[in-house]
CSV table of C-alpha atoms in Angstrom, one decimal:
chain,number,residue,atom,x,y,z
A,1,UNK,CA,-22.1,-95.5,-142.8
A,2,UNK,CA,-18.4,-96.0,-142.0
A,3,UNK,CA,-15.9,-97.8,-141.9
A,4,UNK,CA,-18.2,-100.3,-143.6
A,5,UNK,CA,-21.6,-99.7,-145.2
A,6,UNK,CA,-24.3,-102.0,-143.6
A,7,UNK,CA,-28.0,-101.7,-143.7
A,8,UNK,CA,-30.9,-103.6,-142.2
A,9,UNK,CA,-34.6,-103.2,-141.5
A,10,UNK,CA,-36.7,-105.3,-139.1
A,11,UNK,CA,-40.3,-105.3,-138.0
A,12,UNK,CA,-41.4,-105.4,-134.4
A,13,UNK,CA,-44.0,-103.9,-132.0
A,14,UNK,CA,-43.5,-101.8,-128.9
A,15,UNK,CA,-45.8,-101.0,-125.9
A,16,UNK,CA,-46.7,-97.4,-125.3
A,17,UNK,CA,-47.7,-97.4,-121.6
A,18,UNK,CA,-49.1,-94.6,-119.6
A,19,UNK,CA,-47.5,-95.3,-116.2
A,20,UNK,CA,-50.7,-94.5,-114.3
A,21,UNK,CA,-52.7,-97.0,-116.4
A,22,UNK,CA,-50.4,-100.0,-116.0
A,23,UNK,CA,-52.3,-101.6,-113.1
A,24,UNK,CA,-55.6,-101.2,-115.0
A,25,UNK,CA,-54.1,-102.7,-118.1
A,26,UNK,CA,-52.8,-105.6,-116.2
A,27,UNK,CA,-56.3,-106.3,-114.9
A,28,UNK,CA,-57.8,-106.1,-118.3
A,29,UNK,CA,-55.4,-107.9,-120.5
A,30,UNK,CA,-55.0,-111.7,-120.2
A,31,UNK,CA,-51.5,-111.8,-121.6
A,32,UNK,CA,-50.1,-108.8,-119.7
A,33,UNK,CA,-49.3,-108.5,-116.0
A,34,UNK,CA,-47.6,-106.0,-113.7
A,35,UNK,CA,-45.2,-107.2,-111.1
A,36,UNK,CA,-45.8,-110.9,-111.7
A,37,UNK,CA,-45.0,-113.5,-114.4
A,38,UNK,CA,-47.0,-113.7,-117.6
A,39,UNK,CA,-46.4,-113.9,-121.3
A,40,UNK,CA,-45.7,-110.1,-121.2
A,41,UNK,CA,-44.8,-108.7,-117.8
A,42,UNK,CA,-44.0,-105.2,-116.6
A,43,UNK,CA,-41.8,-104.6,-113.6
A,44,UNK,CA,-41.0,-101.2,-112.2
A,45,UNK,CA,-37.5,-102.3,-111.1
A,46,UNK,CA,-36.5,-103.1,-114.7
A,47,UNK,CA,-36.4,-99.3,-115.5
A,48,UNK,CA,-34.3,-96.3,-114.5
A,49,UNK,CA,-32.6,-97.8,-111.5
A,50,UNK,CA,-31.4,-94.5,-109.9
A,51,UNK,CA,-28.9,-94.9,-107.2
A,52,UNK,CA,-27.4,-98.1,-108.7
A,53,UNK,CA,-24.1,-97.1,-110.3
A,54,UNK,CA,-23.4,-100.6,-111.5
A,55,UNK,CA,-26.4,-100.3,-113.9
A,56,UNK,CA,-26.2,-96.5,-114.5
A,57,UNK,CA,-22.5,-95.8,-115.3
A,58,UNK,CA,-21.7,-92.1,-115.4
A,59,UNK,CA,-25.3,-91.1,-114.7
A,60,UNK,CA,-26.0,-88.2,-112.4
A,61,UNK,CA,-26.7,-88.9,-108.8
A,62,UNK,CA,-30.4,-88.4,-108.1
A,63,UNK,CA,-31.7,-88.8,-104.6
A,64,UNK,CA,-34.8,-91.0,-104.4
A,65,UNK,CA,-36.5,-92.6,-101.5
A,66,UNK,CA,-36.0,-96.3,-101.0
A,67,UNK,CA,-38.7,-98.3,-102.8
A,68,UNK,CA,-39.7,-95.4,-105.0
A,69,UNK,CA,-41.8,-96.5,-108.0
A,70,UNK,CA,-40.9,-95.8,-111.6
A,71,UNK,CA,-43.2,-92.7,-111.9
A,72,UNK,CA,-41.5,-91.2,-108.8
A,73,UNK,CA,-38.0,-92.0,-110.1
A,74,UNK,CA,-38.8,-90.4,-113.5
A,75,UNK,CA,-40.2,-87.3,-111.8
A,76,UNK,CA,-37.1,-87.2,-109.5
A,77,UNK,CA,-34.8,-87.4,-112.5
A,78,UNK,CA,-36.7,-84.7,-114.3
A,79,UNK,CA,-36.6,-82.5,-111.2
A,80,UNK,CA,-32.8,-83.0,-111.0
A,81,UNK,CA,-32.7,-81.5,-114.5
A,82,UNK,CA,-34.8,-78.5,-113.5
A,83,UNK,CA,-38.1,-79.8,-115.0
A,84,UNK,CA,-41.3,-80.3,-112.9
A,85,UNK,CA,-43.5,-83.0,-114.2
A,86,UNK,CA,-45.3,-83.7,-110.9
A,87,UNK,CA,-48.9,-84.5,-111.7
A,88,UNK,CA,-48.3,-84.8,-115.4
A,89,UNK,CA,-48.6,-87.8,-117.7
A,90,UNK,CA,-45.6,-90.1,-118.4
A,91,UNK,CA,-45.8,-92.3,-121.5
A,92,UNK,CA,-43.2,-95.1,-121.7
A,93,UNK,CA,-42.4,-96.7,-125.1
A,94,UNK,CA,-40.7,-100.0,-124.5
A,95,UNK,CA,-40.6,-103.7,-124.6
A,96,UNK,CA,-41.6,-105.4,-121.3
A,97,UNK,CA,-40.4,-108.8,-120.3
A,98,UNK,CA,-41.4,-111.5,-122.8
A,99,UNK,CA,-41.6,-115.0,-121.3
A,100,UNK,CA,-39.7,-113.4,-118.4
A,101,UNK,CA,-36.8,-112.3,-120.6
A,102,UNK,CA,-36.0,-108.6,-120.8
A,103,UNK,CA,-33.8,-106.6,-123.2
A,104,UNK,CA,-34.4,-103.1,-124.5
A,105,UNK,CA,-31.6,-101.4,-126.5
A,106,UNK,CA,-33.5,-98.2,-125.8
A,107,UNK,CA,-36.7,-97.1,-124.0
A,108,UNK,CA,-38.3,-93.7,-124.3
A,109,UNK,CA,-40.2,-91.7,-121.7
A,110,UNK,CA,-42.4,-88.8,-123.0
A,111,UNK,CA,-43.3,-86.5,-120.1
A,112,UNK,CA,-46.1,-84.0,-120.0
A,113,UNK,CA,-46.5,-81.4,-117.3
A,114,UNK,CA,-49.6,-80.8,-115.2
A,115,UNK,CA,-51.2,-78.7,-117.9
A,116,UNK,CA,-50.6,-81.3,-120.6
A,117,UNK,CA,-47.8,-79.5,-122.4
A,118,UNK,CA,-44.7,-81.5,-123.5
A,119,UNK,CA,-42.1,-81.1,-120.8
A,120,UNK,CA,-39.3,-83.6,-121.3
A,121,UNK,CA,-38.3,-86.9,-122.9
A,122,UNK,CA,-35.8,-89.5,-121.6
A,123,UNK,CA,-34.0,-92.0,-123.8
A,124,UNK,CA,-32.8,-94.9,-121.6
A,125,UNK,CA,-30.0,-96.7,-123.5
A,126,UNK,CA,-29.0,-100.2,-122.5
A,127,UNK,CA,-26.0,-102.1,-123.7
A,128,UNK,CA,-25.6,-105.9,-124.0
A,129,UNK,CA,-23.9,-105.9,-120.5
A,130,UNK,CA,-27.2,-104.6,-119.0
A,131,UNK,CA,-25.7,-101.3,-118.2
A,132,UNK,CA,-28.1,-98.4,-118.6
A,133,UNK,CA,-27.7,-94.7,-119.2
A,134,UNK,CA,-30.5,-92.1,-119.5
A,135,UNK,CA,-30.3,-89.1,-121.7
A,136,UNK,CA,-32.5,-86.1,-120.9
A,137,UNK,CA,-34.1,-84.2,-123.7
A,138,UNK,CA,-35.9,-80.8,-123.5
A,139,UNK,CA,-38.5,-79.6,-126.0
A,140,UNK,CA,-37.0,-78.2,-129.2
A,141,UNK,CA,-37.6,-74.4,-128.9
A,142,UNK,CA,-38.4,-74.3,-132.6
A,143,UNK,CA,-41.2,-76.9,-132.4
A,144,UNK,CA,-42.0,-77.4,-128.7
A,145,UNK,CA,-45.8,-77.2,-129.1
A,146,UNK,CA,-45.9,-80.3,-131.2
A,147,UNK,CA,-43.8,-82.3,-128.8
A,148,UNK,CA,-40.5,-82.3,-130.7
A,149,UNK,CA,-37.4,-83.1,-128.6
A,150,UNK,CA,-33.8,-82.8,-129.7
A,151,UNK,CA,-30.4,-83.4,-128.1
A,152,UNK,CA,-26.9,-83.9,-129.4
A,153,UNK,CA,-24.5,-85.2,-126.7
A,154,UNK,CA,-21.4,-87.3,-126.3
A,155,UNK,CA,-22.3,-90.7,-125.0
A,156,UNK,CA,-19.4,-91.4,-122.6
A,157,UNK,CA,-20.9,-94.9,-122.5
A,158,UNK,CA,-20.0,-98.2,-124.1
A,159,UNK,CA,-22.7,-99.1,-126.6
A,160,UNK,CA,-20.9,-101.2,-129.2
A,161,UNK,CA,-17.5,-102.5,-130.2
A,162,UNK,CA,-18.0,-100.6,-133.5
A,163,UNK,CA,-18.4,-97.2,-131.7
A,164,UNK,CA,-16.0,-95.2,-129.5
A,165,UNK,CA,-17.3,-94.3,-126.1
A,166,UNK,CA,-17.1,-90.6,-127.0
A,167,UNK,CA,-19.3,-90.8,-130.1
A,168,UNK,CA,-22.1,-88.3,-129.9
A,169,UNK,CA,-25.8,-89.3,-130.1
A,170,UNK,CA,-28.1,-86.9,-132.0
A,171,UNK,CA,-31.6,-87.6,-130.8
A,172,UNK,CA,-34.7,-86.4,-132.6
A,173,UNK,CA,-37.9,-87.5,-130.9
A,174,UNK,CA,-41.6,-86.6,-131.4
A,175,UNK,CA,-44.3,-87.1,-128.8
A,176,UNK,CA,-46.3,-90.2,-130.1
A,177,UNK,CA,-49.7,-89.6,-131.5
A,178,UNK,CA,-51.0,-91.7,-134.4
A,179,UNK,CA,-47.4,-92.5,-135.3
A,180,UNK,CA,-44.1,-93.0,-133.6
A,181,UNK,CA,-41.2,-91.1,-135.0
A,182,UNK,CA,-37.7,-91.6,-133.5
A,183,UNK,CA,-34.4,-90.7,-135.3
A,184,UNK,CA,-31.0,-91.2,-133.7
A,185,UNK,CA,-27.7,-90.5,-135.5
A,186,UNK,CA,-24.2,-91.2,-134.3
A,187,UNK,CA,-21.4,-88.7,-134.9
A,188,UNK,CA,-17.6,-88.9,-134.6
A,189,UNK,CA,-16.8,-85.2,-134.5
A,190,UNK,CA,-18.7,-83.8,-137.5
A,191,UNK,CA,-18.8,-87.1,-139.4
A,192,UNK,CA,-22.1,-89.0,-139.2
A,193,UNK,CA,-21.2,-92.7,-138.7
A,194,UNK,CA,-24.6,-94.3,-138.1
A,195,UNK,CA,-28.2,-93.4,-138.6
A,196,UNK,CA,-31.2,-95.3,-137.1
A,197,UNK,CA,-35.0,-94.7,-137.2
A,198,UNK,CA,-37.9,-96.2,-135.4
A,199,UNK,CA,-41.3,-95.6,-136.9
A,200,UNK,CA,-44.7,-97.2,-136.6
A,201,UNK,CA,-48.5,-96.8,-136.5
A,202,UNK,CA,-50.5,-96.6,-133.3
A,203,UNK,CA,-52.7,-99.6,-132.5
A,204,UNK,CA,-55.1,-100.1,-129.6
A,205,UNK,CA,-53.8,-102.4,-126.9
A,206,UNK,CA,-56.3,-105.2,-126.7
A,207,UNK,CA,-56.1,-108.9,-125.7
A,208,UNK,CA,-56.9,-109.9,-129.3
A,209,UNK,CA,-54.3,-107.7,-130.9
A,210,UNK,CA,-51.7,-108.8,-128.3
A,211,UNK,CA,-52.4,-112.5,-129.1
A,212,UNK,CA,-52.1,-111.7,-132.9
A,213,UNK,CA,-48.8,-109.8,-132.4
A,214,UNK,CA,-47.4,-112.6,-130.3
A,215,UNK,CA,-48.1,-115.0,-133.2
A,216,UNK,CA,-46.7,-112.5,-135.8
A,217,UNK,CA,-43.6,-111.5,-133.8
A,218,UNK,CA,-42.8,-114.5,-131.5
A,219,UNK,CA,-40.2,-114.3,-128.7
A,220,UNK,CA,-39.6,-110.6,-129.5
A,221,UNK,CA,-37.0,-109.7,-126.9
A,222,UNK,CA,-35.0,-112.8,-127.7
A,223,UNK,CA,-35.2,-112.0,-131.4
A,224,UNK,CA,-33.9,-108.4,-130.7
A,225,UNK,CA,-30.8,-109.6,-128.8
A,226,UNK,CA,-30.2,-112.4,-131.4
A,227,UNK,CA,-30.3,-109.9,-134.3
A,228,UNK,CA,-27.9,-107.6,-132.5
A,229,UNK,CA,-25.3,-110.4,-132.4
A,230,UNK,CA,-26.1,-111.6,-135.9
A,231,UNK,CA,-25.4,-108.2,-137.4
A,232,UNK,CA,-22.3,-107.8,-135.2
A,233,UNK,CA,-21.0,-111.2,-136.6
A,234,UNK,CA,-21.7,-110.1,-140.2
A,235,UNK,CA,-19.8,-106.8,-139.6
């Protein structure tokens, strides 16, 4: 919105993965694997690398045991924020590796407690230097039952040469059901400088649909990083 007006809209698809179901999915889908190469591959170590300050600048120190899996790291991070999600469901909305290449500007974890109630969300932001920073969101008291999460917080994190490191992110997330609804604004003081939305319809994850989406959206992660630099060049 400022100092120059610039607008774009692009189509893509994302995976919404229940972390407990990843091994079963990898066994069922021909084009998707967990922990080994494939057209689409999911690796625990690509996400939330707690205890690695080179990848998580300014992130809180969270003790985790060596070799902890992603589910355990997410639960440990939530516990460090005073939220117990042990035994609950964790849904990760992300792009896995495509042809071995990984880049996610932001991934979202939606966490339910043991009773199935929305408990927390995490927005894991990654810049083009592969530095990551997680932002922890609690349910919005005004709409917690429907899985609405809200957080406005200074980033203290380098995201873009067009944004100061002390710009504030204003997150509005909704627990995915039939649709995904994510809205993130940037604020410099009380002035909104950028607005971004991520919306889409839910589709079942099948081998046939994954093959069709691969044809429809080829080399997706490479396309995302290329478009980031293309728009930066235009600006």
